[in-house]
N, CA, C and O atoms as CSV, one atom per row, in Angstrom:
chain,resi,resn,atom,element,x,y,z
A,1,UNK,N,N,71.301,137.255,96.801
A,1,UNK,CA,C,71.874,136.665,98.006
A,1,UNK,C,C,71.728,135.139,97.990
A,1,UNK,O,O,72.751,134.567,98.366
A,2,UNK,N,N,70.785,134.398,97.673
A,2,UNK,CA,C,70.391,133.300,97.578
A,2,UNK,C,C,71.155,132.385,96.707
A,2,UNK,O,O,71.436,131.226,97.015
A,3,UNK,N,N,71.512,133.033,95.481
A,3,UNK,CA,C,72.053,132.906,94.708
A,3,UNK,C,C,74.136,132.612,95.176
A,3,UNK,O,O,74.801,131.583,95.060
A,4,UNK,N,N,74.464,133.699,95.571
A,4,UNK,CA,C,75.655,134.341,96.369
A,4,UNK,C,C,76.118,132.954,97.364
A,4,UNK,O,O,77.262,132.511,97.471
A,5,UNK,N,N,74.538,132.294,98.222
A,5,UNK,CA,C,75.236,131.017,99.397
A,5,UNK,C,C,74.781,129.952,98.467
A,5,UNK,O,O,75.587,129.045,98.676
A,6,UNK,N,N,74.022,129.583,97.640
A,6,UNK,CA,C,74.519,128.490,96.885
A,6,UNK,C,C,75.604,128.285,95.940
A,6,UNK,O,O,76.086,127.173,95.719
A,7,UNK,N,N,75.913,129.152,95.493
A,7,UNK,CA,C,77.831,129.071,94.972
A,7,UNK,C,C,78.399,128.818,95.928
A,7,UNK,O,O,79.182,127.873,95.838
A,8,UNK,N,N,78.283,129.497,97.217
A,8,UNK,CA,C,79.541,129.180,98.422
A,8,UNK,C,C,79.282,127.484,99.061
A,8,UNK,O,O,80.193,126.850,99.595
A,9,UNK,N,N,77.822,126.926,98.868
A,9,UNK,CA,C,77.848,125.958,98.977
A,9,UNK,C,C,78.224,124.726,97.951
A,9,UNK,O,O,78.365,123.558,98.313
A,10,UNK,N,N,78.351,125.178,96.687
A,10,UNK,CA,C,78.987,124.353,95.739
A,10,UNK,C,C,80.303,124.455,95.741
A,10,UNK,O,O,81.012,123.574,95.253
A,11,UNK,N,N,80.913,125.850,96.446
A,11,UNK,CA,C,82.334,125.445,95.956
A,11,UNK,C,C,82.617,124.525,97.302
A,11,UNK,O,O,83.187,123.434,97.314
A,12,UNK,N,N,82.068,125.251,98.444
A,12,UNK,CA,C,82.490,124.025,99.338
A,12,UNK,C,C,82.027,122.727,98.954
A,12,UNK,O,O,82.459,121.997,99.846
A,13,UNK,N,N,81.477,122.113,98.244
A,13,UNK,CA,C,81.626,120.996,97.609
A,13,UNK,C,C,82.594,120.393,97.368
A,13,UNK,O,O,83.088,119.348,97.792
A,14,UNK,N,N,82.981,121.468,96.297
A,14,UNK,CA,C,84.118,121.178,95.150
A,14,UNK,C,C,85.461,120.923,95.500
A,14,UNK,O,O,86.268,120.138,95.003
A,15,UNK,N,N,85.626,122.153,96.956
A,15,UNK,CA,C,87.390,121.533,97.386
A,15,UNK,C,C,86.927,120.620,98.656
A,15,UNK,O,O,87.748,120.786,99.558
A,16,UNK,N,N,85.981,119.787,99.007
A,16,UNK,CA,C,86.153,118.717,100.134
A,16,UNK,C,C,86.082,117.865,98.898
A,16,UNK,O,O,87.035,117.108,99.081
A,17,UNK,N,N,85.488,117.489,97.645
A,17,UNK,CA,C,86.162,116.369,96.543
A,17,UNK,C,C,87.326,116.820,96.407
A,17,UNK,O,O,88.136,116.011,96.860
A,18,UNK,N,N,87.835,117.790,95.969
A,18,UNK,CA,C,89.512,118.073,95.624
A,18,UNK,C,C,90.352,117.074,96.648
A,18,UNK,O,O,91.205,116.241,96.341
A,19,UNK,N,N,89.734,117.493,98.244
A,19,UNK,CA,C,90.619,116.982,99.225
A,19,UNK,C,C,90.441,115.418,99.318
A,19,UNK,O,O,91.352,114.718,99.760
A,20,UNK,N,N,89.521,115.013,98.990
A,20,UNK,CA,C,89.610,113.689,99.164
A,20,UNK,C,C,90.193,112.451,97.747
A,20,UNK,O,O,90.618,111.296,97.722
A,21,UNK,N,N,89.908,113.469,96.789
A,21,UNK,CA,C,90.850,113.126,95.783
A,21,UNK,C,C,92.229,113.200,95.720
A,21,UNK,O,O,92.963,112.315,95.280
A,22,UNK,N,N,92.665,114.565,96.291
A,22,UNK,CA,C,94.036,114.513,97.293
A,22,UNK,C,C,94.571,113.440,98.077
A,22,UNK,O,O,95.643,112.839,98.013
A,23,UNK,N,N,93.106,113.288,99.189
A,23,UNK,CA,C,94.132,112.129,99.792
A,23,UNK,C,C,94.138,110.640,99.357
A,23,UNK,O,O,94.780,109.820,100.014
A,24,UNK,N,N,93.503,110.317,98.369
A,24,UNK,CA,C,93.408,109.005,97.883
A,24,UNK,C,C,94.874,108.781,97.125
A,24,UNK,O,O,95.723,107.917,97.345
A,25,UNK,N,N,94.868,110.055,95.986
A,25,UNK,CA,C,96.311,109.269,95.576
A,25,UNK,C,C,97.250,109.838,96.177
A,25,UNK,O,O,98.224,109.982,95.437
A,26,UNK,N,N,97.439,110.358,97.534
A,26,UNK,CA,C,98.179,110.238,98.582
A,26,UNK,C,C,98.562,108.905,99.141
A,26,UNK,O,O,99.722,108.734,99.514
A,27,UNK,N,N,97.539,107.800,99.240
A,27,UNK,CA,C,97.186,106.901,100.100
A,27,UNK,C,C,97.863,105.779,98.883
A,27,UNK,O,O,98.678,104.888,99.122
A,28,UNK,N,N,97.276,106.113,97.573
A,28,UNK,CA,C,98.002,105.124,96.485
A,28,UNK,C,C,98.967,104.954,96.484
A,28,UNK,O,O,99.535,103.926,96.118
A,29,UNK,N,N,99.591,106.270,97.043
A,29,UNK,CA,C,101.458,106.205,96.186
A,29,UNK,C,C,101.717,105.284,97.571
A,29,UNK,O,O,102.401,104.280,97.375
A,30,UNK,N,N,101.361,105.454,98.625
A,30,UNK,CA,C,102.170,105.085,99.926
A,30,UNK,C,C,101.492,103.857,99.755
A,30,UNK,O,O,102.051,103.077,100.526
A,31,UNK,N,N,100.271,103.063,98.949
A,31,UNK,CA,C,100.559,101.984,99.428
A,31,UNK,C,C,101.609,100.801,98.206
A,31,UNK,O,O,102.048,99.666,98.386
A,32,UNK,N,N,101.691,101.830,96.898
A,32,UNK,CA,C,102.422,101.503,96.098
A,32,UNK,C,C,103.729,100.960,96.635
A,32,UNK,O,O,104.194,99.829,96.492
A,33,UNK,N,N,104.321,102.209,97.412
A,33,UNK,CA,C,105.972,102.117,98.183
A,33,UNK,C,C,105.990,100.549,98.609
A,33,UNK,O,O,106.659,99.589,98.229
A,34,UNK,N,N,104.758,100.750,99.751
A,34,UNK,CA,C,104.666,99.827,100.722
A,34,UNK,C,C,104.680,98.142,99.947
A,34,UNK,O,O,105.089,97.090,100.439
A,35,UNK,N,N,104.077,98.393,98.600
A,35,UNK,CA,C,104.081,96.625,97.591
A,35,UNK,C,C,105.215,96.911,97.206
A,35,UNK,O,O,105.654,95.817,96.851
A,36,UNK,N,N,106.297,97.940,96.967
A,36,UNK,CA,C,107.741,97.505,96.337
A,36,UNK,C,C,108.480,97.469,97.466
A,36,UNK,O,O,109.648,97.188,97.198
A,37,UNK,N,N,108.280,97.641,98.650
A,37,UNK,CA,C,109.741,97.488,100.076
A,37,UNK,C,C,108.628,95.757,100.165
A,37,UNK,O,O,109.547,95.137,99.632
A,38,UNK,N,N,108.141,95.262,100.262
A,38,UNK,CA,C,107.593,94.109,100.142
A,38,UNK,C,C,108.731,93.192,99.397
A,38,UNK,O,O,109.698,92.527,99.771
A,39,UNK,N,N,108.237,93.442,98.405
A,39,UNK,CA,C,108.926,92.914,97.328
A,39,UNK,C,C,110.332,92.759,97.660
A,39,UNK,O,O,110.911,91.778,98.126
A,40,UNK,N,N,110.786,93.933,97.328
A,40,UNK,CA,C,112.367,94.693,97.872
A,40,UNK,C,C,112.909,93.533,99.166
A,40,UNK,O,O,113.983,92.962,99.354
A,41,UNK,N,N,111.976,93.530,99.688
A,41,UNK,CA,C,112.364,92.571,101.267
A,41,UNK,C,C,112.498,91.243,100.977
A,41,UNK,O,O,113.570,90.696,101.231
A,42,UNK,N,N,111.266,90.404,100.309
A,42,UNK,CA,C,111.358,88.980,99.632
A,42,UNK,C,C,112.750,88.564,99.312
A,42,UNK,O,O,113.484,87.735,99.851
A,43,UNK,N,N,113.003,89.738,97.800
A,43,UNK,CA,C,114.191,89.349,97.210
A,43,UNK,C,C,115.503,89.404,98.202
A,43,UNK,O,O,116.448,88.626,98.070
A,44,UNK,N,N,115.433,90.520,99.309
A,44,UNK,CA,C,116.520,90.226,99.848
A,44,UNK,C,C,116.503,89.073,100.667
A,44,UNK,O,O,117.461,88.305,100.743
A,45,UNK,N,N,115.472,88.936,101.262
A,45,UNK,CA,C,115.576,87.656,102.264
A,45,UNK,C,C,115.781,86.246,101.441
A,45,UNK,O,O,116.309,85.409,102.173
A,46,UNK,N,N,115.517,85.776,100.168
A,46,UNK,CA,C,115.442,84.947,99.279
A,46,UNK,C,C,117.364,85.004,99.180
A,46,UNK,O,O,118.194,84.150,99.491
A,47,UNK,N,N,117.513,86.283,98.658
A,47,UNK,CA,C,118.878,85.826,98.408
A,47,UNK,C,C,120.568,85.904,99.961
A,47,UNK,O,O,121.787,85.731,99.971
A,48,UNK,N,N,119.416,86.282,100.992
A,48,UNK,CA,C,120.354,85.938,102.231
A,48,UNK,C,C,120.361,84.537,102.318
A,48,UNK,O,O,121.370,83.843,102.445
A,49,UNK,N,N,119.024,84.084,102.234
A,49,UNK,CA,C,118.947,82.710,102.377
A,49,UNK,C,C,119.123,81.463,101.762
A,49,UNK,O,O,118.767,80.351,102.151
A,50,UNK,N,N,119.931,81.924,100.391
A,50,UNK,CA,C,120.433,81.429,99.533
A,50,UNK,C,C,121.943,81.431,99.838
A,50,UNK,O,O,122.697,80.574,99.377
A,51,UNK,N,N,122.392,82.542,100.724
A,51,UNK,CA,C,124.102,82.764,100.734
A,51,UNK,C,C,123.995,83.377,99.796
A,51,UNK,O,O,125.042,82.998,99.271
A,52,UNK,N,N,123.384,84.375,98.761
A,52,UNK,CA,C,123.885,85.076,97.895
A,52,UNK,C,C,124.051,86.748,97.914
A,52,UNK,O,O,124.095,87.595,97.022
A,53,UNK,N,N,124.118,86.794,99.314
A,53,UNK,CA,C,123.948,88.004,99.301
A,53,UNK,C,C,124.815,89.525,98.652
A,53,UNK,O,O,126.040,89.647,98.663
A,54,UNK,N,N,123.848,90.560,98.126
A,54,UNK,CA,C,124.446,91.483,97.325
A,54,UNK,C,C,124.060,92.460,97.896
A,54,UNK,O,O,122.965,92.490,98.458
A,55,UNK,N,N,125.135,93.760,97.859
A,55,UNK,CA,C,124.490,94.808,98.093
A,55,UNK,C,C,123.209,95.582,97.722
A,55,UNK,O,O,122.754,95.312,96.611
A,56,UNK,N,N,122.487,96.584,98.530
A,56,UNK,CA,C,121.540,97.324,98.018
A,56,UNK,C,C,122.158,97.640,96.645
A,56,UNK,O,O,123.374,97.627,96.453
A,57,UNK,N,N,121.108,97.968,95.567
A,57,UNK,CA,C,121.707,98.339,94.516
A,57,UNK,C,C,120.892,99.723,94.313
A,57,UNK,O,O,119.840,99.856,94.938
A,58,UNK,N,N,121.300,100.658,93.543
A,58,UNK,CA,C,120.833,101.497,93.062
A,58,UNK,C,C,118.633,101.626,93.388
A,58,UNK,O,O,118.071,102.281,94.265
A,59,UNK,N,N,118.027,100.802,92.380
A,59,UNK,CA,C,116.774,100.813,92.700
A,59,UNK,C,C,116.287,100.565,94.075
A,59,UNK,O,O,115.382,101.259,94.539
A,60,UNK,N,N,117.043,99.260,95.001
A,60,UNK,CA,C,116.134,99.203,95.831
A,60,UNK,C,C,116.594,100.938,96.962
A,60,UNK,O,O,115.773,101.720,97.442
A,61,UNK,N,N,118.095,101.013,97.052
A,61,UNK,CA,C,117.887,102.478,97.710
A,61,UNK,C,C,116.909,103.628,97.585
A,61,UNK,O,O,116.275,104.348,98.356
A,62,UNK,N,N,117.094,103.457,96.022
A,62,UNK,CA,C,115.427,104.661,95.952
A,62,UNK,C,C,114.380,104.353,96.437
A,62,UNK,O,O,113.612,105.174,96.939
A,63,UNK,N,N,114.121,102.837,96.357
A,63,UNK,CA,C,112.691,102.602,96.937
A,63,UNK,C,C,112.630,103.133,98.386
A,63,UNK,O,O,111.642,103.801,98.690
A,64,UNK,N,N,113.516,102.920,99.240
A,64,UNK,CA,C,113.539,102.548,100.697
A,64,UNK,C,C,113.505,104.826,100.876
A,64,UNK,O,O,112.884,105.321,101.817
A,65,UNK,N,N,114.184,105.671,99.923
A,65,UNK,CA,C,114.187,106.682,99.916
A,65,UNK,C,C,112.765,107.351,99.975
A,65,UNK,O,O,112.342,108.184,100.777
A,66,UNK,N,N,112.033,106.649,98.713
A,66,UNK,CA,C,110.813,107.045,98.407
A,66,UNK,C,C,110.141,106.863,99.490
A,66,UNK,O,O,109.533,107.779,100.044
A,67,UNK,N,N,110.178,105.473,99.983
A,67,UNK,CA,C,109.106,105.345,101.103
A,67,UNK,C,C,109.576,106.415,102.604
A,67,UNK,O,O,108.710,107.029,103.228
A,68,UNK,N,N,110.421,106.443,102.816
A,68,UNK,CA,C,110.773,107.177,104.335
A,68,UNK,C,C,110.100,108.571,103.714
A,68,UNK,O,O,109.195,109.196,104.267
A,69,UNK,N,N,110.862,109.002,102.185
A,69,UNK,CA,C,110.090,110.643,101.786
A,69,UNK,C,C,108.128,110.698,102.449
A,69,UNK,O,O,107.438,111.406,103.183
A,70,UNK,N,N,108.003,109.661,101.732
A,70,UNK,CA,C,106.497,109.596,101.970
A,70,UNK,C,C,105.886,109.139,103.627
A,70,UNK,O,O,104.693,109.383,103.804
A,71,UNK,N,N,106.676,108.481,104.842
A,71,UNK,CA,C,106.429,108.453,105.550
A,71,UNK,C,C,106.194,109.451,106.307
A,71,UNK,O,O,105.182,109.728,106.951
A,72,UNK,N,N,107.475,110.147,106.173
A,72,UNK,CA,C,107.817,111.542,106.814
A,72,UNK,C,C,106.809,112.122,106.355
A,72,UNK,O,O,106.618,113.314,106.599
């Protein structure tokens, strides 16, 4: 028996690290998004404010995709 609740206390160990390893690179990717719509934003505001303005292109739509996926 003794034996029996220290396994149950190691595994509960084991998945509250799982979960917090979970939520870290949870927290990475979203703050990843968050340094490329940064970015993403610079360049557009750089080139409004140049008069050069261009459409979204291909990459930055995914970015702005990725991040709402991950907001939601």
């Amino acid at each position: 028996r003794i034996a029996a609740d220290q396994m149950a206390v190691a595994d509960a160990l084991i998945r509250k690290g799982d979960l917090a390893t979970d939520h870290r690179a949870r927290y990475t990717i979203l703050l990843a998004d968050v340094d490329s719509i940064r970015i993403e934003a610079r360049a557009h505001f750089a080139r409004t404010n140049l008069g050069l303005y261009t459409p979204a292109d291909a990459g930055t739509l995914g970015i702005f995709e990725l991040a709402g996926e991950v907001l939601d």
